[in-house]
Coordinates of C-alpha atoms in Angstrom, one line a residue:
M1 CA 28.5 -12.0 2.9
E2 CA 24.9 -10.8 1.9
F3 CA 24.8 -7.6 -0.2
T4 CA 21.7 -5.2 -1.2
E5 CA 21.6 -2.5 -3.6
G6 CA 21.6 1.1 -2.6
P7 CA 18.5 3.3 -3.1
N8 CA 19.7 4.2 -6.5
K9 CA 19.9 0.6 -7.6
I10 CA 17.4 -1.7 -5.6
S11 CA 14.4 -3.3 -6.9
L12 CA 11.0 -3.7 -5.7
E13 CA 11.4 -7.3 -5.7
G14 CA 14.8 -6.7 -3.2
L15 CA 12.9 -4.3 -0.9
K16 CA 10.2 -6.5 -0.3
E17 CA 12.4 -9.5 0.3
L18 CA 14.2 -7.4 2.8
A19 CA 10.8 -6.3 4.4
S20 CA 9.8 -9.9 4.8
R21 CA 12.3 -10.6 7.2
Y22 CA 11.5 -7.7 9.5
E23 CA 9.2 -9.9 11.8
R24 CA 12.0 -12.4 12.4
I25 CA 14.7 -9.5 13.7
V26 CA 12.0 -7.5 16.3
P27 CA 12.2 -8.9 19.7
K28 CA 9.7 -11.0 21.0
A29 CA 9.1 -8.7 23.9
L30 CA 8.1 -6.1 21.6
Q31 CA 5.5 -8.0 19.6
R32 CA 2.6 -6.6 21.4
L33 CA 3.9 -2.9 20.9
E34 CA 4.3 -4.0 16.9
E35 CA 0.8 -5.2 17.1
V36 CA -0.4 -1.7 18.2
R37 CA 1.7 0.4 16.2
L38 CA 1.1 -1.4 12.9
E39 CA -2.2 -2.9 13.3
E40 CA -4.5 -1.8 16.0
I41 CA -3.9 2.0 15.9
P42 CA -4.2 2.5 12.3
K43 CA -7.6 0.2 12.1
A44 CA -8.8 2.5 15.0
L45 CA -7.9 5.9 13.1
A46 CA -9.5 4.4 9.9
Q47 CA -12.8 3.6 11.6
R48 CA -12.7 7.2 13.2
K49 CA -12.1 8.5 9.9
K50 CA -15.1 6.6 8.4
D51 CA -17.3 7.8 11.4
G52 CA -16.5 11.2 11.1
D53 CA -12.8 12.9 12.1
A54 CA -10.0 10.7 13.1
F55 CA -7.7 11.3 16.0
L56 CA -5.4 9.7 18.4
E57 CA -6.4 9.1 22.0
K58 CA -3.9 9.9 24.7
S59 CA -3.1 6.2 25.7
E60 CA -2.6 5.4 21.6
V61 CA 0.2 8.2 21.8
T62 CA 1.7 7.0 25.0
A63 CA 1.6 3.3 23.2
L64 CA 3.2 4.7 20.1
V65 CA 5.8 6.6 22.3
E66 CA 6.9 3.7 24.0
W67 CA 7.2 1.5 20.9
K68 CA 9.7 4.3 19.7
L69 CA 11.8 4.1 22.8
K70 CA 12.1 0.5 22.9
H71 CA 12.3 0.3 19.1
G72 CA 15.2 2.6 18.8
T73 CA 17.0 5.2 20.8
Y74 CA 16.4 5.7 24.5
R75 CA 15.1 9.2 25.2
P76 CA 15.1 9.5 29.0
N77 CA 12.5 12.5 29.2
L78 CA 10.4 12.0 26.2
S79 CA 7.5 9.5 27.8
K80 CA 7.2 12.3 30.9
L81 CA 6.8 15.3 28.2
V82 CA 4.2 13.3 26.3
A83 CA 2.4 12.2 29.3
S84 CA 2.2 15.9 30.4
N85 CA -0.1 16.5 27.6
S86 CA -4.1 16.4 28.2
A87 CA -6.1 13.7 26.9
E88 CA -8.2 16.6 25.6
A89 CA -5.2 18.3 23.7
I90 CA -3.9 15.3 22.1
Q91 CA -7.4 14.6 20.5
S92 CA -7.7 18.1 19.3
T93 CA -4.4 18.3 18.1
T94 CA -4.2 15.3 16.7
K95 CA -7.8 15.9 14.9
D96 CA -6.3 19.1 13.5
A97 CA -3.3 17.4 12.1
F98 CA -5.0 14.5 10.3
A99 CA -7.6 17.4 8.9
V100 CA -4.4 19.4 7.6
Y101 CA -2.9 16.1 6.1
T102 CA -6.0 15.5 4.4
T103 CA -6.3 18.3 2.4
S104 CA -2.4 18.6 2.0
S105 CA -1.1 15.1 1.9
S106 CA 1.7 15.9 -0.9
D107 CA 3.5 17.8 1.9
P108 CA 3.4 16.2 5.3
T109 CA 5.2 18.7 7.1
K110 CA 2.0 20.7 7.3
A111 CA 0.4 18.4 9.4
L112 CA 3.7 17.4 11.3
T113 CA 4.2 21.2 12.2
T114 CA 0.5 20.8 13.8
L115 CA 1.5 17.7 15.8
T116 CA 4.7 19.1 17.0
K117 CA 2.7 21.6 19.1
L118 CA 2.3 19.0 21.9
K119 CA 4.5 18.6 24.4
G120 CA 7.4 16.0 23.9
I121 CA 6.8 15.6 20.1
G122 CA 9.5 16.6 17.7
P123 CA 9.1 15.7 13.9
A124 CA 10.8 12.3 14.4
T125 CA 7.7 11.7 16.8
A126 CA 5.1 13.2 14.8
S127 CA 5.8 11.3 11.7
L128 CA 5.6 8.1 13.6
L129 CA 1.9 9.5 14.9
L130 CA 1.2 10.7 11.1
S131 CA 2.3 7.2 10.0
C132 CA -0.5 5.2 11.6
F133 CA -2.9 7.8 9.8
D134 CA -1.6 6.9 6.3
Q135 CA 0.9 3.9 6.6
E136 CA 1.2 3.6 2.6
N137 CA 2.5 7.4 1.9
V138 CA 3.8 8.9 5.3
P139 CA 7.0 7.5 6.2
F140 CA 8.2 7.4 9.7
F141 CA 11.6 9.4 10.6
S142 CA 13.3 6.2 11.4
D143 CA 17.0 6.4 11.7
E144 CA 17.6 3.1 9.5
L145 CA 15.5 4.5 6.6
F146 CA 17.2 7.9 6.7
R147 CA 20.5 6.6 6.5
Y148 CA 19.7 3.9 4.0
M149 CA 18.3 7.0 2.0
H150 CA 21.2 8.9 2.6
F151 CA 23.9 5.9 2.5
E152 CA 27.7 7.3 1.4
N153 CA 30.9 5.5 1.7
A154 CA 32.5 7.9 4.0
R155 CA 33.0 8.5 7.7
N156 CA 29.7 10.0 9.3
K157 CA 27.9 9.2 6.1
G158 CA 26.8 5.6 6.4
W159 CA 25.0 3.9 9.2
D160 CA 27.0 6.2 11.5
R161 CA 25.5 9.5 10.1
K162 CA 24.5 12.2 12.5
I163 CA 20.6 13.0 12.2
T164 CA 19.5 16.5 13.6
Y165 CA 15.8 15.5 13.6
T166 CA 14.7 19.2 12.2
M167 CA 11.7 19.5 9.7
K168 CA 13.8 20.9 7.2
E169 CA 15.8 17.3 7.5
Y170 CA 12.4 15.3 7.3
K171 CA 11.1 17.3 4.3
E172 CA 14.3 16.3 2.3
F173 CA 13.9 12.7 3.4
F174 CA 10.5 12.5 2.6
A175 CA 11.6 13.9 -0.9
R176 CA 14.3 10.9 -1.3
V177 CA 11.8 8.4 -0.2
Q178 CA 9.2 9.6 -3.0
G179 CA 11.9 9.6 -5.6
L180 CA 12.9 6.1 -5.0
R181 CA 9.1 5.0 -5.1
D182 CA 8.5 6.8 -8.5
R183 CA 11.7 5.3 -9.9
L184 CA 10.6 1.8 -9.3
V185 CA 7.0 2.6 -10.8
K186 CA 8.9 4.2 -13.9
E187 CA 11.5 1.7 -14.5
E188 CA 9.5 -1.4 -13.4
G189 CA 6.2 -0.7 -14.2
S190 CA 5.5 -2.0 -10.8
E191 CA 2.9 -1.2 -8.1
R192 CA 4.1 1.3 -5.7
I193 CA 5.8 0.3 -2.6
S194 CA 4.3 1.6 0.7
V195 CA 6.7 3.4 3.0
L196 CA 6.3 1.2 5.5
D197 CA 7.7 -1.8 3.7
M198 CA 10.5 0.4 3.1
E199 CA 11.1 1.3 6.5
K200 CA 11.1 -2.5 7.3
A201 CA 13.4 -3.1 4.8
A202 CA 15.9 -0.5 6.0
F203 CA 15.5 -1.7 9.8
T204 CA 16.6 -5.3 8.2
I205 CA 19.6 -3.9 6.4
S206 CA 20.6 -2.2 9.4
K207 CA 20.1 -4.8 12.2
E208 CA 21.2 -8.1 10.0
S209 CA 24.4 -6.1 9.0
V210 CA 23.4 -6.8 5.3
H211 CA 26.3 -4.9 3.2
I212 CA 25.4 -2.1 0.7
S213 CA 26.6 -3.3 -2.6
P214 CA 29.9 -2.3 -3.5
K215 CA 28.8 -1.9 -7.0
K216 CA 29.6 2.0 -7.9
E217 CA 26.2 3.6 -8.6
E218 CA 25.4 6.1 -10.6
K219 CA 24.9 10.0 -9.4
E220 CA 21.2 11.2 -9.9
E221 CA 20.1 14.5 -10.1
G222 CA 18.0 16.1 -7.2
S223 CA 16.3 13.5 -4.9
G224 CA 15.1 11.1 -7.5
G225 CA 16.1 7.6 -6.0
G226 CA 17.7 9.4 -3.1
G227 CA 21.4 7.8 -3.2
G228 CA 23.4 11.0 -3.7
G229 CA 26.6 9.0 -4.6
A230 CA 28.2 5.6 -4.6
D231 CA 27.0 3.2 -2.3
T232 CA 29.5 0.8 -1.2
A233 CA 30.2 -2.1 1.3
L234 CA 29.7 -1.0 4.9
K235 CA 27.7 -2.7 7.7
P236 CA 26.1 -1.3 10.8
P237 CA 28.9 -0.6 13.6
S238 CA 29.7 -3.8 15.6
P239 CA 28.6 -3.7 19.3
K240 CA 32.0 -4.6 20.0
R241 CA 33.8 -1.6 18.5
R242 CA 36.0 -0.1 21.2
K243 CA 34.9 3.6 21.8
K244 CA 37.3 6.1 22.8
A245 CA 37.2 6.4 26.6
P246 CA 35.2 9.5 28.1
G247 CA 37.0 12.2 30.3
K248 CA 35.9 12.2 33.8
H249 CA 33.7 15.4 33.0
D250 CA 32.1 14.2 30.2
L251 CA 29.4 11.7 31.5
D252 CA 26.1 12.0 33.3
P253 CA 24.3 9.2 34.9
A254 CA 21.3 7.6 32.9
P255 CA 18.1 6.5 34.7
D256 CA 19.5 3.0 34.9
G257 CA 22.8 4.0 36.3
S258 CA 24.6 3.5 33.1
P259 CA 26.8 7.0 32.2
V260 CA 25.3 8.8 28.9
G261 CA 27.5 11.8 27.4
L262 CA 26.6 15.0 28.9
R263 CA 26.1 16.7 25.4
R264 CA 23.7 14.3 24.5
A265 CA 21.9 14.3 27.8
K266 CA 21.7 18.1 27.4
R267 CA 20.5 17.8 23.4
L268 CA 17.8 15.5 24.5
K269 CA 16.3 17.3 27.6
G270 CA 15.4 20.0 25.3
S271 CA 14.8 18.8 22.0
P272 CA 12.3 16.1 21.5
T273 CA 12.4 14.0 18.4

């Protein structure tokens, strides 16, 4: 059984080792989208910034949304909503957001708020767009990294923790991520780990069913290090885990014909992430 430390105790070496296994986990079918998200779009943005003003093209935003949908949780209406934005609106809004971030990088929520003016772009998707502009310092609001940074050994507080995808929640998540980065520099005198490597490490922990160490951790004040309590052994829910059978009025058909919860469908319809 493999264990890793929680955010209050994990080392730079531990995070980097986990991040190094990321590419082996991502399905081959998504490799092309991985290249677009992790390499091509960031390079294009860097060049545009060098030439004058950075912005995203509509095709780039739709590609990032496709990556998000295939990489994580399926959101049935997100693609259509994003596609309804004009190319001009996407260029001008992303240009404005990147300019805001350049002058207030310590608080990315200001730039994220600008990005959420686009249809279909909620805080999580906005963080994905902004992370391409600064891969070192802007964490993508991924389920895996959010849950790792908040991990507690309690029902609905581990890998099953509910996420509301609000700007307030992102701001608190951002503080925890920065707290962990600051701790590693202070304790190890090490380089500052990129938030992208942290995202990859958390994805590895979740998908490989790596257990959080059962060794009790010290509770830290504020958000420095981000644990919020003891981190103990708990792995992501098994796909074979039996679920409570829904009632006949609880289900709506998904696009592929499979049922999805009515409550979830209603939430997703009106609340982009």
